mmCIF file of C-alpha atoms in Angstrom:
data_model
loop_
_atom_site.group_PDB
_atom_site.id
_atom_site.type_symbol
_atom_site.label_atom_id
_atom_site.label_comp_id
_atom_site.label_asym_id
_atom_site.label_seq_id
_atom_site.Cartn_x
_atom_site.Cartn_y
_atom_site.Cartn_z
ATOM 1 C CA GLU A 10 30.516 -0.251 2.300
ATOM 2 C CA ALA A 11 27.295 0.437 3.956
ATOM 3 C CA GLY A 12 25.378 3.360 2.943
ATOM 4 C CA VAL A 13 23.128 5.806 4.750
ATOM 5 C CA VAL A 14 20.654 3.946 7.023
ATOM 6 C CA GLN A 15 17.298 5.235 7.872
ATOM 7 C CA SER A 16 14.105 3.990 9.469
ATOM 8 C CA PRO A 17 11.524 3.376 9.402
ATOM 9 C CA ARG A 18 10.738 3.747 5.603
ATOM 10 C CA TYR A 19 7.339 4.544 5.850
ATOM 11 C CA LYS A 20 5.160 5.978 8.869
ATOM 12 C CA ILE A 21 1.843 7.002 8.847
ATOM 13 C CA ILE A 22 0.264 8.949 11.858
ATOM 14 C CA GLU A 23 -2.630 10.993 12.927
ATOM 15 C CA LYS A 24 -2.248 14.751 13.222
ATOM 16 C CA LYS A 25 -1.247 15.766 16.944
ATOM 17 C CA GLN A 26 0.636 12.563 17.302
ATOM 18 C CA PRO A 27 4.565 12.480 17.863
ATOM 19 C CA VAL A 28 6.869 10.724 15.216
ATOM 20 C CA ALA A 29 10.446 10.285 15.243
ATOM 21 C CA PHE A 30 13.006 9.055 12.487
ATOM 22 C CA TRP A 31 16.481 7.787 12.985
ATOM 23 C CA CYS A 32 19.474 7.935 10.716
ATOM 24 C CA ASN A 33 22.901 6.375 10.787
ATOM 25 C CA PRO A 34 25.346 7.676 8.507
ATOM 26 C CA ILE A 35 28.459 6.306 6.673
ATOM 27 C CA SER A 36 31.008 5.443 8.903
ATOM 28 C CA GLY A 37 33.801 8.132 9.158
ATOM 29 C CA HIS A 38 31.518 10.786 7.974
ATOM 30 C CA ASN A 39 31.176 13.921 10.375
ATOM 31 C CA THR A 40 28.710 16.012 8.706
ATOM 32 C CA LEU A 41 25.027 14.679 8.675
ATOM 33 C CA TYR A 42 22.041 16.351 7.232
ATOM 34 C CA TRP A 43 18.281 16.200 7.412
ATOM 35 C CA TYR A 44 16.094 17.342 4.732
ATOM 36 C CA ARG A 45 12.659 17.482 4.113
ATOM 37 C CA GLN A 46 11.130 16.604 0.471
ATOM 38 C CA ASN A 47 7.915 17.629 -0.664
ATOM 39 C CA LEU A 48 6.288 16.251 -3.707
ATOM 40 C CA GLY A 49 7.273 17.565 -6.797
ATOM 41 C CA GLN A 50 10.080 19.619 -5.095
ATOM 42 C CA GLY A 51 13.984 19.251 -4.403
ATOM 43 C CA PRO A 52 14.888 18.794 -0.903
ATOM 44 C CA GLU A 53 14.952 21.581 1.722
ATOM 45 C CA LEU A 54 17.862 21.491 4.345
ATOM 46 C CA LEU A 55 16.340 21.474 8.116
ATOM 47 C CA ILE A 56 19.595 20.845 9.811
ATOM 48 C CA ARG A 57 23.099 20.271 9.531
ATOM 49 C CA TYR A 58 25.540 18.529 12.116
ATOM 50 C CA GLU A 59 29.408 18.765 12.415
ATOM 51 C CA ASN A 60 30.076 15.841 14.721
ATOM 52 C CA GLU A 61 27.555 16.519 17.462
ATOM 53 C CA GLU A 62 27.093 19.955 17.040
ATOM 54 C CA ALA A 63 24.130 21.595 15.152
ATOM 55 C CA VAL A 64 25.952 24.151 12.929
ATOM 56 C CA ASP A 65 22.904 25.274 10.838
ATOM 57 C CA ASP A 66 19.388 24.684 12.067
ATOM 58 C CA SER A 67 17.822 27.966 10.674
ATOM 59 C CA GLN A 68 15.304 26.060 8.724
ATOM 60 C CA LEU A 69 14.314 23.850 11.459
ATOM 61 C CA PRO A 70 10.839 24.784 12.581
ATOM 62 C CA LYS A 71 11.677 24.903 16.340
ATOM 63 C CA ASP A 72 8.285 24.901 17.776
ATOM 64 C CA ARG A 73 7.637 21.437 16.844
ATOM 65 C CA PHE A 74 10.714 19.798 15.351
ATOM 66 C CA SER A 75 13.755 18.791 17.249
ATOM 67 C CA ALA A 76 16.991 16.930 16.326
ATOM 68 C CA GLU A 77 19.975 15.288 18.199
ATOM 69 C CA ARG A 78 22.881 13.341 17.556
ATOM 70 C CA LEU A 79 24.345 12.293 20.160
ATOM 71 C CA LYS A 80 28.195 10.984 20.116
ATOM 72 C CA GLY A 81 28.282 12.379 16.721
ATOM 73 C CA VAL A 82 27.166 9.355 14.865
ATOM 74 C CA ASP A 83 23.417 8.353 14.768
ATOM 75 C CA SER A 84 20.939 11.147 14.621
ATOM 76 C CA THR A 85 17.334 11.363 15.440
ATOM 77 C CA LEU A 86 14.719 13.993 14.375
ATOM 78 C CA LYS A 87 11.586 14.142 15.832
ATOM 79 C CA ILE A 88 8.078 15.999 15.430
ATOM 80 C CA GLN A 89 5.695 16.592 18.072
ATOM 81 C CA PRO A 90 3.013 17.337 17.567
ATOM 82 C CA ALA A 91 2.766 16.479 13.834
ATOM 83 C CA GLU A 92 0.550 18.506 11.487
ATOM 84 C CA LEU A 93 -1.170 17.637 8.094
ATOM 85 C CA GLY A 94 1.366 19.885 6.265
ATOM 86 C CA ASP A 95 4.352 17.612 7.619
ATOM 87 C CA SER A 96 3.439 14.985 5.191
ATOM 88 C CA ALA A 97 6.762 14.799 3.197
ATOM 89 C CA VAL A 98 9.904 12.495 2.820
ATOM 90 C CA TYR A 99 12.613 12.945 5.163
ATOM 91 C CA LEU A 100 15.891 12.319 4.012
ATOM 92 C CA CYS A 101 19.281 11.853 5.939
ATOM 93 C CA ALA A 102 22.559 12.461 4.326
ATOM 94 C CA SER A 103 26.063 12.240 5.412
ATOM 95 C CA SER A 104 28.986 13.750 3.597
ATOM 96 C CA PHE A 105 33.072 13.688 3.558
ATOM 97 C CA GLU A 106 34.420 16.775 2.074
ATOM 98 C CA ASP A 107 32.005 18.012 -0.819
ATOM 99 C CA GLU A 108 29.798 14.977 -1.696
ATOM 100 C CA GLN A 109 26.720 14.158 0.378
ATOM 101 C CA PHE A 110 25.593 10.475 0.459
ATOM 102 C CA PHE A 111 21.801 9.909 0.925
ATOM 103 C CA GLY A 112 19.595 7.480 2.783
ATOM 104 C CA PRO A 113 16.570 5.973 1.328
ATOM 105 C CA GLY A 114 14.138 8.431 3.118
ATOM 106 C CA THR A 115 11.335 8.158 5.420
ATOM 107 C CA ARG A 116 7.786 8.841 3.891
ATOM 108 C CA LEU A 117 5.841 10.445 6.446
ATOM 109 C CA THR A 118 1.974 10.703 5.987
ATOM 110 C CA VAL A 119 -0.105 12.650 8.606
ATOM 111 C CA LEU A 120 -3.700 11.973 8.437
ATOM 112 C CA ALA B 3 17.682 34.895 -2.735
ATOM 113 C CA GLN B 4 19.649 31.967 -4.392
ATOM 114 C CA SER B 5 17.844 29.840 -6.187
ATOM 115 C CA VAL B 6 18.240 26.919 -8.811
ATOM 116 C CA SER B 7 15.793 26.518 -11.935
ATOM 117 C CA GLN B 8 15.146 23.217 -13.804
ATOM 118 C CA HIS B 9 13.262 24.382 -16.651
ATOM 119 C CA ASN B 10 11.258 21.022 -17.423
ATOM 120 C CA HIS B 11 9.233 19.025 -14.754
ATOM 121 C CA HIS B 12 8.680 16.041 -16.964
ATOM 122 C CA VAL B 13 10.284 14.787 -19.929
ATOM 123 C CA ILE B 14 9.333 11.847 -22.066
ATOM 124 C CA LEU B 15 11.592 10.249 -24.792
ATOM 125 C CA SER B 16 12.047 7.270 -26.855
ATOM 126 C CA GLU B 17 14.985 4.927 -26.357
ATOM 127 C CA ALA B 18 18.137 6.243 -28.393
ATOM 128 C CA ALA B 19 16.869 9.623 -28.366
ATOM 129 C CA SER B 20 19.312 12.449 -26.981
ATOM 130 C CA LEU B 21 18.692 14.032 -23.906
ATOM 131 C CA GLU B 22 19.444 17.655 -22.324
ATOM 132 C CA LEU B 23 17.995 18.665 -19.106
ATOM 133 C CA GLY B 24 18.434 22.480 -18.063
ATOM 134 C CA CYS B 25 19.707 23.806 -14.992
ATOM 135 C CA ASN B 26 20.220 27.438 -14.361
ATOM 136 C CA TYR B 27 21.202 28.979 -10.950
ATOM 137 C CA SER B 28 21.201 32.653 -9.536
ATOM 138 C CA TYR B 29 24.392 33.275 -7.818
ATOM 139 C CA GLY B 30 27.157 35.392 -9.032
ATOM 140 C CA GLY B 31 30.285 33.861 -6.817
ATOM 141 C CA THR B 32 31.944 30.752 -6.926
ATOM 142 C CA VAL B 33 29.860 27.642 -7.078
ATOM 143 C CA ASN B 34 30.020 23.882 -6.909
ATOM 144 C CA LEU B 35 27.650 22.132 -9.122
ATOM 145 C CA PHE B 36 25.851 18.731 -8.848
ATOM 146 C CA TRP B 37 23.467 16.505 -10.683
ATOM 147 C CA TYR B 38 21.695 13.906 -8.435
ATOM 148 C CA VAL B 39 19.615 10.999 -10.000
ATOM 149 C CA GLN B 40 16.809 8.925 -8.021
ATOM 150 C CA TYR B 41 15.818 5.836 -9.716
ATOM 151 C CA PRO B 42 12.344 4.444 -8.894
ATOM 152 C CA GLY B 43 12.312 3.342 -5.295
ATOM 153 C CA GLN B 44 15.934 3.933 -4.561
ATOM 154 C CA HIS B 45 17.589 6.698 -3.078
ATOM 155 C CA LEU B 46 19.216 10.057 -4.290
ATOM 156 C CA GLN B 47 22.681 9.344 -5.721
ATOM 157 C CA LEU B 48 25.396 11.292 -7.305
ATOM 158 C CA LEU B 49 25.519 11.345 -11.179
ATOM 159 C CA LEU B 50 28.307 13.804 -11.833
ATOM 160 C CA LYS B 51 29.881 17.012 -10.195
ATOM 161 C CA TYR B 52 31.810 20.080 -11.123
ATOM 162 C CA PHE B 53 34.220 21.953 -8.618
ATOM 163 C CA SER B 54 36.665 23.750 -11.167
ATOM 164 C CA GLY B 55 38.614 22.812 -14.297
ATOM 165 C CA ASP B 56 37.158 21.674 -17.543
ATOM 166 C CA PRO B 57 33.838 22.715 -17.642
ATOM 167 C CA LEU B 58 32.596 19.571 -19.530
ATOM 168 C CA VAL B 59 32.147 17.056 -16.655
ATOM 169 C CA LYS B 60 31.730 13.327 -17.397
ATOM 170 C CA GLY B 61 29.753 11.278 -14.850
ATOM 171 C CA ILE B 62 28.391 7.637 -14.587
ATOM 172 C CA LYS B 63 26.302 5.808 -17.053
ATOM 173 C CA GLY B 64 27.156 7.998 -20.118
ATOM 174 C CA PHE B 65 25.931 11.320 -18.749
ATOM 175 C CA GLU B 66 27.888 14.678 -18.966
ATOM 176 C CA ALA B 67 26.951 17.976 -17.820
ATOM 177 C CA GLU B 68 28.722 21.463 -19.060
ATOM 178 C CA PHE B 69 29.127 24.389 -16.907
ATOM 179 C CA ILE B 70 28.682 27.692 -18.463
ATOM 180 C CA LYS B 71 29.671 30.512 -16.365
ATOM 181 C CA SER B 72 28.251 33.302 -18.353
ATOM 182 C CA LYS B 73 24.990 31.687 -18.732
ATOM 183 C CA PHE B 74 24.905 30.576 -14.983
ATOM 184 C CA SER B 75 23.973 26.851 -16.589
ATOM 185 C CA PHE B 76 24.774 23.540 -15.956
ATOM 186 C CA ASN B 77 22.856 21.443 -18.431
ATOM 187 C CA LEU B 78 22.825 17.650 -18.222
ATOM 188 C CA ARG B 79 23.260 15.389 -21.487
ATOM 189 C CA LYS B 80 23.351 12.229 -22.772
ATOM 190 C CA PRO B 81 23.543 11.039 -26.478
ATOM 191 C CA SER B 82 21.458 8.120 -26.349
ATOM 192 C CA VAL B 83 19.107 7.406 -23.462
ATOM 193 C CA GLN B 84 18.209 3.935 -22.369
ATOM 194 C CA TRP B 85 14.920 2.545 -20.750
ATOM 195 C CA SER B 86 16.966 2.210 -17.608
ATOM 196 C CA ASP B 87 17.658 5.972 -17.536
ATOM 197 C CA THR B 88 13.994 6.522 -16.513
ATOM 198 C CA ALA B 89 14.237 8.455 -13.147
ATOM 199 C CA GLU B 90 13.889 11.755 -11.464
ATOM 200 C CA TYR B 91 16.915 14.330 -11.684
ATOM 201 C CA PHE B 92 18.182 16.894 -9.641
ATOM 202 C CA CYS B 93 20.500 19.675 -10.068
ATOM 203 C CA ALA B 94 21.943 21.064 -7.083
ATOM 204 C CA VAL B 95 24.263 24.098 -6.213
ATOM 205 C CA ASN B 96 26.537 24.757 -3.480
ATOM 206 C CA PRO B 97 27.512 28.482 -3.061
ATOM 207 C CA ASP B 98 31.122 29.223 -1.822
ATOM 208 C CA SER B 99 31.715 25.723 -1.129
ATOM 209 C CA ASN B 100 29.821 26.470 2.437
ATOM 210 C CA TYR B 101 28.361 22.870 2.510
ATOM 211 C CA GLN B 102 24.594 24.393 1.800
ATOM 212 C CA LEU B 103 22.889 22.530 -1.195
ATOM 213 C CA ILE B 104 20.162 24.535 -3.045
ATOM 214 C CA TRP B 105 18.527 22.264 -5.081
ATOM 215 C CA GLY B 106 16.162 22.439 -8.132
ATOM 216 C CA ALA B 107 12.524 21.052 -8.145
ATOM 217 C CA GLY B 108 13.470 18.113 -10.337
ATOM 218 C CA THR B 109 12.851 16.521 -13.688
ATOM 219 C CA LYS B 110 10.945 13.442 -14.043
ATOM 220 C CA LEU B 111 12.437 11.482 -17.322
ATOM 221 C CA ILE B 112 10.303 8.581 -18.816
ATOM 222 C CA ILE B 113 11.849 6.848 -21.594
ATOM 223 C CA LYS B 114 9.675 4.911 -23.613
ATOM 224 C CA PRO B 115 11.050 1.386 -24.652
#
């Protein structure tokens, strides 16, 4: 069974530039999560989808972050414009019932 | 606010030593508890989980964890570590089974060969 797929794995951009991350969850998993993980910390939830509906986006900085999950499968997380403090690993996870399965993450460096 | 505390940020052990990583959470209601592991260069993967029943939970690769409700703890243990256990270990709590995971800061474990 294929796991959660994320791309790109690494991204280096200059501040004020836009950036987008893509996630393909495990087939059949209706719930999809985007997390941000800063160095030396655990993941922090940004947004959770049930199918195509964002059911928890309370931690998403909506002035510069946006996300979508068209057709309830793949999802894209966008930052525009990026700031220095956005440097982190962005993790996508999907779940069936209570267990979350994680992708490899995208390591974003903002210069 | 709900939080998860992992007592040690870095642990260094020799092979064959016993391991115990601490995890405490602050929430008085029903919780589901998880330990995830991240090996170098790999993604987070589930090590073990507790939902209900026997508070001593056995996971993969010889790991186990014990849920002590009165202490709000879910410590991870392994009687004899191996070099391949070098990784970062995260404790996570799911309050009231509401899909939200609250994570500890992680413990980096280094096993000296």
